[in-house]
Short mmCIF file of C-alpha atoms in Angstrom, two decimals:
data_model
loop_
_atom_site.label_atom_id
_atom_site.label_comp_id
_atom_site.label_asym_id
_atom_site.label_seq_id
_atom_site.Cartn_x
_atom_site.Cartn_y
_atom_site.Cartn_z
CA UNK F 1 0.17 0.13 0.04
CA UNK F 2 1.17 3.49 -0.80
CA UNK F 3 0.44 5.78 2.19
CA UNK F 4 1.15 8.81 0.25
CA UNK F 5 -1.93 8.32 -1.99
CA UNK F 6 -4.05 8.11 1.21
CA UNK F 7 -5.91 11.28 2.07
CA UNK F 8 -8.08 10.63 5.24
CA UNK F 9 -7.30 8.41 7.93
CA UNK F 10 -9.82 7.28 10.54
CA UNK F 11 -8.64 5.72 13.85
CA UNK F 12 -10.84 3.53 16.01
CA UNK F 13 -9.24 3.88 19.43
CA UNK F 14 -7.61 7.02 18.52
CA UNK F 15 -7.15 7.95 22.37
CA UNK F 16 -4.79 5.02 22.87
CA UNK F 17 -1.14 5.90 23.66
CA UNK F 18 0.06 4.26 20.37
CA UNK F 19 -2.73 5.06 18.15
CA UNK F 20 -2.32 8.86 19.10
CA UNK F 21 1.25 8.87 18.18
CA UNK F 22 0.40 7.73 14.77
CA UNK F 23 -2.56 10.07 14.42
CA UNK F 24 -0.01 12.83 15.26
CA UNK F 25 2.44 11.70 12.71
CA UNK F 26 -0.18 11.76 10.06
CA UNK F 27 -1.44 15.24 11.09
CA UNK F 28 2.25 16.38 10.79
CA UNK F 29 2.34 14.81 7.19
CA UNK F 30 -0.82 16.91 5.98
CA UNK F 31 -3.30 14.15 6.09
CA UNK F 32 -7.08 14.78 7.42
CA UNK F 33 -7.14 12.78 10.60
CA UNK F 34 -10.43 11.79 12.60
CA UNK F 35 -11.50 8.99 15.00
CA UNK F 36 -13.42 7.57 17.95
CA UNK F 37 -12.67 6.67 21.33
CA UNK F 38 -14.96 5.83 24.24
CA UNK F 39 -13.89 8.56 26.63
CA UNK F 40 -12.54 12.05 26.51
CA UNK F 41 -8.74 12.25 28.13
CA UNK F 42 -5.86 14.55 28.04
CA UNK F 43 -4.65 12.66 25.00
CA UNK F 44 -7.87 13.19 22.94
CA UNK F 45 -7.92 16.94 24.18
CA UNK F 46 -4.38 17.31 22.94
CA UNK F 47 -5.40 15.76 19.28
CA UNK F 48 -8.47 18.06 19.08
CA UNK F 49 -6.19 21.05 19.64
CA UNK F 50 -4.35 19.74 16.80
CA UNK F 51 -7.49 19.91 14.41
CA UNK F 52 -8.43 16.20 14.62
CA UNK F 53 -12.33 15.62 14.75
CA UNK F 54 -12.81 12.94 17.62
CA UNK F 55 -16.23 11.81 18.86
CA UNK F 56 -17.07 9.38 21.77
CA UNK F 57 -20.18 7.62 20.91
CA UNK F 58 -19.93 4.33 18.75
CA UNK F 59 -22.23 5.25 15.88
CA UNK F 60 -21.84 5.43 12.13
CA UNK F 61 -23.66 8.67 11.94
CA UNK F 62 -20.84 10.34 13.63
CA UNK F 63 -18.11 9.41 11.20
CA UNK F 64 -17.25 12.70 9.33
CA UNK F 65 -18.34 12.85 5.64
CA UNK F 66 -14.83 12.69 4.12
CA UNK F 67 -14.02 9.37 5.90
CA UNK F 68 -17.00 7.69 4.33
CA UNK F 69 -14.98 7.98 1.10
CA UNK F 70 -13.93 4.35 0.29
CA UNK F 71 -11.20 5.27 -2.13
CA UNK F 72 -9.31 7.90 -0.09
CA UNK F 73 -9.84 6.55 3.40
CA UNK F 74 -7.65 4.23 5.60
CA UNK F 75 -9.18 2.99 8.61
CA UNK F 76 -6.52 2.08 11.61
CA UNK F 77 -7.89 0.15 14.60
CA UNK F 78 -6.47 -1.09 17.77
CA UNK F 79 -6.98 -4.82 18.93
CA UNK F 80 -8.23 -3.51 22.21
CA UNK F 81 -11.67 -2.55 20.63
CA UNK F 82 -14.70 -5.00 21.09
CA UNK F 83 -15.62 -7.42 18.81
CA UNK F 84 -18.99 -5.81 18.01
CA UNK F 85 -17.98 -2.50 17.55
CA UNK F 86 -20.46 -0.79 15.03
CA UNK F 87 -18.11 1.68 13.32
CA UNK F 88 -15.87 -1.11 12.60
CA UNK F 89 -18.28 -3.44 11.44
CA UNK F 90 -19.52 -0.61 9.16
CA UNK F 91 -15.98 -0.29 7.51
CA UNK F 92 -15.61 -3.87 7.15
CA UNK F 93 -19.01 -4.46 5.48
CA UNK F 94 -18.13 -1.60 2.99
CA UNK F 95 -14.86 -2.88 1.96
CA UNK F 96 -12.68 0.08 3.37
CA UNK F 97 -9.05 -0.63 3.58
CA UNK F 98 -8.56 -1.56 7.28
CA UNK F 99 -5.17 -2.07 8.96
CA UNK F 100 -3.95 -2.74 12.56
CA UNK F 101 -1.94 -0.19 14.24
CA UNK F 102 1.14 -2.53 13.99
CA UNK F 103 0.63 -3.04 10.27
CA UNK F 104 0.69 0.83 9.74
CA UNK F 105 3.99 0.97 11.84
CA UNK F 106 5.33 -1.75 9.56
CA UNK F 107 4.44 0.23 6.58
CA UNK F 108 5.99 3.30 7.76
CA UNK F 109 9.21 1.73 8.86
CA UNK F 110 9.77 -0.28 5.70
CA UNK F 111 11.46 2.62 3.94
CA UNK F 112 13.44 3.92 6.93
CA UNK F 113 16.32 2.70 8.99
CA UNK F 114 14.70 1.05 11.72
CA UNK F 115 15.61 0.81 15.51
CA UNK F 116 12.85 -1.44 17.35
CA UNK F 117 12.70 -2.14 20.83
CA UNK F 118 10.95 -5.36 21.95
CA UNK F 119 10.58 -6.93 25.48
CA UNK F 120 7.77 -7.42 28.06
CA UNK F 121 9.03 -4.69 30.24
CA UNK F 122 11.07 -1.42 29.48
CA UNK F 123 9.88 -0.90 26.01
CA UNK F 124 8.48 2.64 26.54
CA UNK F 125 11.18 4.06 28.55
CA UNK F 126 14.04 2.54 26.43
CA UNK F 127 12.63 3.65 23.10
CA UNK F 128 12.08 7.16 24.79
CA UNK F 129 15.67 7.47 25.83
CA UNK F 130 16.88 6.17 22.29
CA UNK F 131 14.60 8.58 20.70
CA UNK F 132 15.86 11.37 22.76
CA UNK F 133 19.66 10.34 22.15
CA UNK F 134 19.17 10.36 18.42
CA UNK F 135 17.32 13.50 18.48
CA UNK F 136 20.27 15.27 20.36
CA UNK F 137 22.61 13.80 18.06
CA UNK F 138 20.79 15.38 15.15
CA UNK F 139 19.67 12.24 13.48
CA UNK F 140 16.57 12.76 11.11
CA UNK F 141 14.33 10.60 12.92
CA UNK F 142 10.52 9.71 13.79
CA UNK F 143 10.12 7.99 17.03
CA UNK F 144 6.47 6.40 17.91
CA UNK F 145 6.12 6.04 21.71
CA UNK F 146 3.88 4.17 24.15
CA UNK F 147 4.17 7.04 26.59
CA UNK F 148 4.47 10.75 26.79
CA UNK F 149 8.08 11.53 27.05
CA UNK F 150 8.88 14.40 29.55
CA UNK F 151 11.67 16.26 27.16
CA UNK F 152 8.85 16.74 24.49
CA UNK F 153 5.64 16.53 26.32
CA UNK F 154 4.68 14.15 23.41
CA UNK F 155 4.48 10.49 22.43
CA UNK F 156 5.79 11.38 18.94
CA UNK F 157 9.60 12.74 18.46
CA UNK F 158 9.66 14.18 14.87
CA UNK F 159 12.90 15.46 13.34
CA UNK F 160 12.86 13.94 9.87
CA UNK F 161 11.62 10.64 8.26
CA UNK F 162 14.99 8.77 7.41
CA UNK F 163 15.17 6.88 10.52
CA UNK F 164 12.45 5.46 12.70
CA UNK F 165 12.39 4.22 16.59
CA UNK F 166 9.38 1.91 17.39
CA UNK F 167 8.23 -0.19 20.35
CA UNK F 168 7.87 -3.83 18.98
CA UNK F 169 4.88 -4.81 20.81
CA UNK F 170 4.44 -8.63 21.71
CA UNK F 171 0.92 -8.13 22.55
CA UNK F 172 -1.18 -10.31 19.86
CA UNK F 173 2.42 -10.99 18.04
CA UNK F 174 1.97 -7.49 16.33
CA UNK F 175 5.85 -7.03 16.44
CA UNK F 176 6.18 -9.57 13.73
CA UNK F 177 5.10 -7.05 11.23
CA UNK F 178 8.45 -5.04 11.48
CA UNK F 179 11.82 -5.53 9.71
CA UNK F 180 14.37 -3.69 11.90
CA UNK F 181 17.97 -2.74 11.30
CA UNK F 182 18.79 -2.75 14.91
CA UNK F 183 16.62 -4.34 17.47
CA UNK F 184 16.89 -5.31 21.04
CA UNK F 185 14.98 -7.51 23.52
CA UNK F 186 14.82 -6.18 27.13
CA UNK F 187 12.90 -9.20 28.82
CA UNK F 188 10.83 -12.02 28.11
CA UNK F 189 8.86 -12.66 31.35
CA UNK F 190 5.50 -14.46 30.79
CA UNK F 191 2.66 -11.75 30.11
CA UNK F 192 -0.35 -11.64 27.69
CA UNK F 193 -1.09 -15.26 28.63
CA UNK F 194 -4.76 -14.35 27.55
CA UNK F 195 -3.28 -14.20 23.91
CA UNK F 196 -0.38 -16.92 24.23
CA UNK F 197 -1.90 -19.53 26.37
CA UNK F 198 1.23 -20.33 27.97
CA UNK F 199 4.84 -18.78 28.34
CA UNK F 200 6.49 -21.13 25.88
CA UNK F 201 4.45 -19.59 22.98
CA UNK F 202 5.37 -16.17 24.02
CA UNK F 203 9.35 -17.07 23.88
CA UNK F 204 8.71 -18.60 20.64
CA UNK F 205 7.39 -15.42 19.16
CA UNK F 206 10.38 -13.52 20.65
CA UNK F 207 12.57 -15.93 18.56
CA UNK F 208 10.46 -15.25 15.47
CA UNK F 209 10.86 -11.50 16.20
CA UNK F 210 14.76 -11.97 16.33
CA UNK F 211 14.51 -13.33 12.74
CA UNK F 212 12.87 -10.36 11.71
CA UNK F 213 15.91 -8.22 11.89
CA UNK F 214 17.37 -7.40 8.39
CA UNK F 215 20.27 -9.57 7.15
CA UNK F 216 23.01 -7.01 7.76
CA UNK F 217 21.22 -5.96 11.13
CA UNK F 218 21.98 -6.42 14.64
CA UNK F 219 20.10 -7.81 17.52
CA UNK F 220 20.92 -6.84 21.25
CA UNK F 221 19.79 -9.07 24.18
CA UNK F 222 19.77 -8.76 27.80
CA UNK F 223 22.26 -10.92 29.09
CA UNK F 224 20.81 -14.13 30.37
CA UNK F 225 18.02 -14.34 27.75
CA UNK F 226 17.70 -17.43 25.58
CA UNK F 227 18.36 -15.88 22.31
CA UNK F 228 21.60 -15.18 20.69
CA UNK F 229 22.69 -11.47 20.28
CA UNK F 230 25.07 -8.42 21.24
CA UNK F 231 24.64 -8.78 25.14
CA UNK F 232 24.15 -5.90 27.71
CA UNK F 233 23.97 -6.02 31.33
CA UNK F 234 24.88 -4.35 34.70
CA UNK F 235 28.11 -5.20 36.28
CA UNK F 236 28.74 -8.39 34.34
CA UNK F 237 30.76 -9.44 31.49
CA UNK F 238 28.33 -8.58 28.62
CA UNK F 239 29.57 -6.71 25.32
CA UNK F 240 27.90 -3.62 26.72
CA UNK F 241 27.98 -3.42 30.43
CA UNK F 242 27.48 -0.83 33.32
CA UNK F 243 30.35 -0.71 35.69
CA UNK F 244 31.39 1.39 38.79
CA UNK F 245 27.89 2.57 39.83
CA UNK F 246 27.47 5.39 42.15
CA UNK F 247 24.50 7.14 43.53
CA UNK F 248 24.89 11.04 43.82
CA UNK F 249 21.88 13.29 44.47
CA UNK F 250 19.42 10.77 43.37
CA UNK F 251 21.51 10.21 40.21
CA UNK F 252 23.22 7.32 38.75
CA UNK F 253 27.06 8.02 37.82
CA UNK F 254 28.74 5.14 36.18
CA UNK F 255 30.92 3.93 33.41
CA UNK F 256 29.77 2.00 30.23
CA UNK F 257 32.37 -0.81 28.79
CA UNK F 258 31.62 -1.38 25.10
CA UNK F 259 33.36 -3.68 22.79
CA UNK F 260 35.90 -1.04 21.89
CA UNK F 261 35.98 1.50 24.63
CA UNK F 262 34.80 2.69 28.02
CA UNK F 263 32.56 5.72 28.28
CA UNK F 264 33.46 7.11 31.84
CA UNK F 265 31.34 9.15 34.25
CA UNK F 266 28.21 9.00 32.62
CA UNK F 267 25.01 10.52 34.53
CA UNK F 268 21.42 9.31 34.46
CA UNK F 269 18.82 10.89 36.40
CA UNK F 270 15.93 7.98 36.49
CA UNK F 271 16.09 5.87 39.58
CA UNK F 272 15.82 2.26 39.56
CA UNK F 273 18.43 -0.57 38.28
CA UNK F 274 15.56 -1.40 35.62
CA UNK F 275 16.09 2.04 34.24
CA UNK F 276 19.71 2.10 34.29
CA UNK F 277 19.25 -1.20 32.19
CA UNK F 278 16.99 0.64 29.82
CA UNK F 279 19.52 3.64 29.65
CA UNK F 280 22.24 1.28 28.76
CA UNK F 281 20.73 -0.51 25.74
CA UNK F 282 19.43 2.78 24.30
CA UNK F 283 23.02 4.02 24.61
CA UNK F 284 24.41 0.71 23.01
CA UNK F 285 22.09 1.02 20.07
CA UNK F 286 22.86 4.76 19.49
CA UNK F 287 26.44 3.93 19.57
CA UNK F 288 26.03 1.05 16.99
CA UNK F 289 24.02 3.50 14.90
CA UNK F 290 27.23 5.71 14.90
CA UNK F 291 26.34 8.65 17.44
CA UNK F 292 29.45 10.38 18.88
CA UNK F 293 30.32 9.44 22.50
CA UNK F 294 30.45 12.97 23.69
CA UNK F 295 27.21 13.90 22.15
CA UNK F 296 25.52 10.80 23.76
CA UNK F 297 26.78 11.47 27.32
CA UNK F 298 25.36 15.12 27.03
CA UNK F 299 22.09 13.71 25.87
CA UNK F 300 21.63 10.90 28.38
CA UNK F 301 22.08 13.39 31.28
CA UNK F 302 19.34 15.63 29.85
CA UNK F 303 16.80 12.98 29.60
CA UNK F 304 13.81 13.60 31.81
CA UNK F 305 11.77 10.46 31.72
CA UNK F 306 8.37 9.29 30.82
CA UNK F 307 4.96 10.32 32.14
CA UNK F 308 3.91 7.45 34.54
CA UNK F 309 7.31 5.91 34.87
CA UNK F 310 8.38 6.51 38.25
CA UNK F 311 7.25 10.03 38.04
CA UNK F 312 7.68 12.20 41.02
CA UNK F 313 4.70 14.35 41.70
CA UNK F 314 5.67 15.65 45.20
CA UNK F 315 9.33 15.65 46.33
CA UNK F 316 9.82 17.11 49.80
CA UNK F 317 12.15 16.20 52.82
CA UNK F 318 9.04 14.77 54.73
CA UNK F 319 7.02 13.48 51.79
CA UNK F 320 7.30 11.88 48.60
CA UNK F 321 4.61 10.90 46.00
CA UNK F 322 5.63 8.65 42.86
CA UNK F 323 3.28 7.45 40.22
CA UNK F 324 4.20 4.47 38.13
CA UNK F 325 2.51 2.35 35.30
CA UNK F 326 3.85 -0.91 36.73
CA UNK F 327 0.99 -3.72 36.07
CA UNK F 328 3.23 -6.86 36.07
CA UNK F 329 4.82 -8.59 39.29
CA UNK F 330 8.24 -8.13 37.68
CA UNK F 331 7.64 -4.30 37.23
CA UNK F 332 6.41 -4.07 40.60
CA UNK F 333 9.49 -5.52 41.87
CA UNK F 334 11.45 -3.12 39.99
CA UNK F 335 9.74 -0.13 41.45
CA UNK F 336 10.27 -1.54 44.87
CA UNK F 337 13.99 -1.92 44.30
CA UNK F 338 14.21 1.70 43.02
CA UNK F 339 12.17 3.08 45.87
CA UNK F 340 14.30 1.06 48.67
CA UNK F 341 17.60 2.07 46.83
CA UNK F 342 16.58 5.83 46.85
CA UNK F 343 14.96 6.05 50.12
CA UNK F 344 16.40 3.43 52.60
CA UNK F 345 14.82 3.10 55.86
CA UNK F 346 11.57 5.13 54.83
CA UNK F 347 8.05 3.74 55.27
CA UNK F 348 6.43 3.17 51.84
CA UNK F 349 2.67 2.94 51.13
CA UNK F 350 1.79 1.42 47.77
CA UNK F 351 -1.69 1.74 46.10
CA UNK F 352 -2.22 -0.81 43.50
CA UNK F 353 -5.02 -1.15 40.94
CA UNK F 354 -4.66 -4.56 39.01
CA UNK F 355 -5.06 -4.48 35.34
CA UNK F 356 -7.17 -7.36 33.53
CA UNK F 357 -8.82 -10.42 35.29
CA UNK F 358 -6.64 -12.82 33.06
CA UNK F 359 -3.34 -11.29 34.25
CA UNK F 360 -4.45 -11.26 37.94
CA UNK F 361 -5.36 -14.88 37.68
CA UNK F 362 -2.38 -15.95 35.69
CA UNK F 363 0.21 -14.15 38.08
CA UNK F 364 -1.68 -14.17 41.60
CA UNK F 365 0.94 -15.47 43.84
CA UNK F 366 3.66 -13.44 42.01
CA UNK F 367 1.55 -10.17 42.42
CA UNK F 368 0.88 -11.18 46.31
CA UNK F 369 4.50 -11.70 46.80
CA UNK F 370 5.51 -8.39 45.01
CA UNK F 371 3.10 -6.34 46.79
CA UNK F 372 3.75 -7.87 50.27
CA UNK F 373 7.25 -6.41 50.09
CA UNK F 374 5.82 -2.75 50.77
CA UNK F 375 5.25 -1.49 54.30
CA UNK F 376 1.48 -0.78 53.50
CA UNK F 377 -0.69 -1.63 50.77
CA UNK F 378 -4.18 -0.35 49.54
CA UNK F 379 -5.71 -2.29 46.87
CA UNK F 380 -8.22 -1.06 44.53
CA UNK F 381 -10.66 -3.33 42.37
CA UNK F 382 -9.39 -4.67 39.08
CA UNK F 383 -9.56 -2.53 36.02
CA UNK F 384 -11.03 -4.81 33.35
CA UNK F 385 -9.88 -3.01 30.17
CA UNK F 386 -10.83 -5.25 27.38
CA UNK F 387 -12.13 -8.18 29.52
CA UNK F 388 -15.34 -9.30 31.06
CA UNK F 389 -15.30 -10.34 35.00
CA UNK F 390 -14.14 -13.91 35.89
CA UNK F 391 -15.57 -15.76 38.73
CA UNK F 392 -13.60 -15.73 41.82
CA UNK F 393 -10.90 -13.48 40.35
CA UNK F 394 -11.16 -10.18 42.13
CA UNK F 395 -8.88 -7.97 44.33
CA UNK F 396 -10.34 -9.65 47.54
CA UNK F 397 -8.62 -12.88 46.52
CA UNK F 398 -5.21 -11.07 45.77
CA UNK F 399 -5.60 -9.42 49.14
CA UNK F 400 -5.95 -12.85 50.90
CA UNK F 401 -2.97 -14.09 49.29
CA UNK F 402 -0.71 -11.34 50.66
CA UNK F 403 1.43 -12.07 53.63
CA UNK F 404 2.00 -8.26 54.49
CA UNK F 405 -0.63 -7.75 57.60
CA UNK F 406 -0.95 -3.94 56.79
CA UNK F 407 -3.11 -4.12 53.79
CA UNK F 408 -6.70 -3.29 52.88
CA UNK F 409 -9.13 -3.21 50.00
CA UNK F 410 -10.62 0.25 49.36
CA UNK F 411 -12.44 2.26 46.77
CA UNK F 412 -11.32 5.19 44.83
CA UNK F 413 -13.77 7.46 46.86
CA UNK F 414 -11.94 6.67 50.09
CA UNK F 415 -8.36 6.92 48.60
CA UNK F 416 -7.45 10.31 49.91
CA UNK F 417 -8.66 9.87 53.41
CA UNK F 418 -6.64 6.45 53.54
CA UNK F 419 -3.57 8.03 52.43
CA UNK F 420 -3.95 10.86 55.03
CA UNK F 421 -4.58 8.07 57.63
CA UNK F 422 -1.15 6.66 56.97
CA UNK F 423 2.12 7.83 58.23
CA UNK F 424 4.09 6.66 55.51
CA UNK F 425 6.72 9.12 54.08
CA UNK F 426 6.66 7.60 50.70
CA UNK F 427 3.40 7.03 48.63
CA UNK F 428 3.31 5.16 45.23
CA UNK F 429 0.26 4.85 42.88
CA UNK F 430 0.81 1.77 40.66
CA UNK F 431 -1.11 0.27 37.87
CA UNK F 432 -2.15 0.47 34.01
CA UNK F 433 -5.82 1.22 34.47
CA UNK F 434 -7.47 4.49 35.32
CA UNK F 435 -5.73 4.71 38.62
CA UNK F 436 -3.50 7.63 36.45
CA UNK F 437 -6.56 9.61 36.78
CA UNK F 438 -6.35 9.94 40.58
CA UNK F 439 -2.74 11.39 40.39
CA UNK F 440 -3.98 14.93 40.19
CA UNK F 441 -6.36 14.71 43.23
CA UNK F 442 -3.61 13.06 45.24
CA UNK F 443 -1.06 15.76 43.99
CA UNK F 444 -3.57 18.64 44.75
CA UNK F 445 -4.41 17.57 48.23
CA UNK F 446 -1.03 16.56 49.62
CA UNK F 447 0.87 19.46 47.76
CA UNK F 448 -0.93 21.62 49.97
CA UNK F 449 -0.15 19.94 53.20
CA UNK F 450 3.39 19.65 52.67
#
């Protein structure tokens, strides 16, 4: 398909983080963009401000007239939409060109030098760091991000079209539409078992992805994963390795050993060993692309982070409030490691909203174990996302499995009062559902009191 010949793009699920990055890209390329989503958010507001027509009721009558032109309209959808979506059914019945988000990414990146970041955790932070490094090294790139990068206040970094940075998403195997020049795999922990059935199928799809790298391309793999590639790791014998780690003023200072050199005294401002690992692989890919070591050191230091990835909202001597997107036991462990490293000896309250009934069921014991590490836990009901309830799978079951005695199940309306009743100096909100909507209320209330 020739995207240059398409005039109108219609997005079903335009408010999704990956979908909205594509919508921004096509607006920047002079296309007419419109779409549907189920609820207004800050993301849809920002698209409307760019001139994108968006509605929130699933009805064919709401589709703009120009997008009913079958010859000149491409329909893009997210796999997260329900099976019986009326607008989607209409486009299908009337033989419109319809592509999944991942297929569009595949088309866009086909004619570019593509750097792809795969892995069950760390994709968004790694691709945001990588996009920022290349941007600061004056590479003509487009980076499609799965989160809002603080440096650009956007999920799209646009400085040209020769190079693309994309997240290679394993959800519904969509990363198999990509053919990257440089790719990395950050992690292969079991996840999305609602799609894959079991972990061995997930591992097989990562193996399939590794074969998608172009013939003269390079694959980077975190040390210890069962796939061959250029290795990276922390304080080990990998091809790219972080050495001599120190913490100064809440920042990491460290060296990086590459196959040919040592980059000394680098600084990175995001807490947590998982973020240090993300920074390392982004740096390795930028080095292999050909960026200068001096420019990279400066760029790494100026990276500000990604919204909802260990984001500080209040940071005083007496009280710290951090919000994070963690929704898998390994991600919760990473948040726990980061907060204990930065605030040893302080009492930590974690507020968690489980995401998906199937994920809660599949990892119930691991969730219980990871959450029990915090000093105090407030648990919200499961956020269903694309799923219907499952009998016996609820937050009360998860609560019963936790060994920490200082735990309770609460509703959102009681959230502020419960935080106020706690004597914790560090408060975390964790989860991928709509818990992010509570952040501003918590920030407003406790900023005033500190």
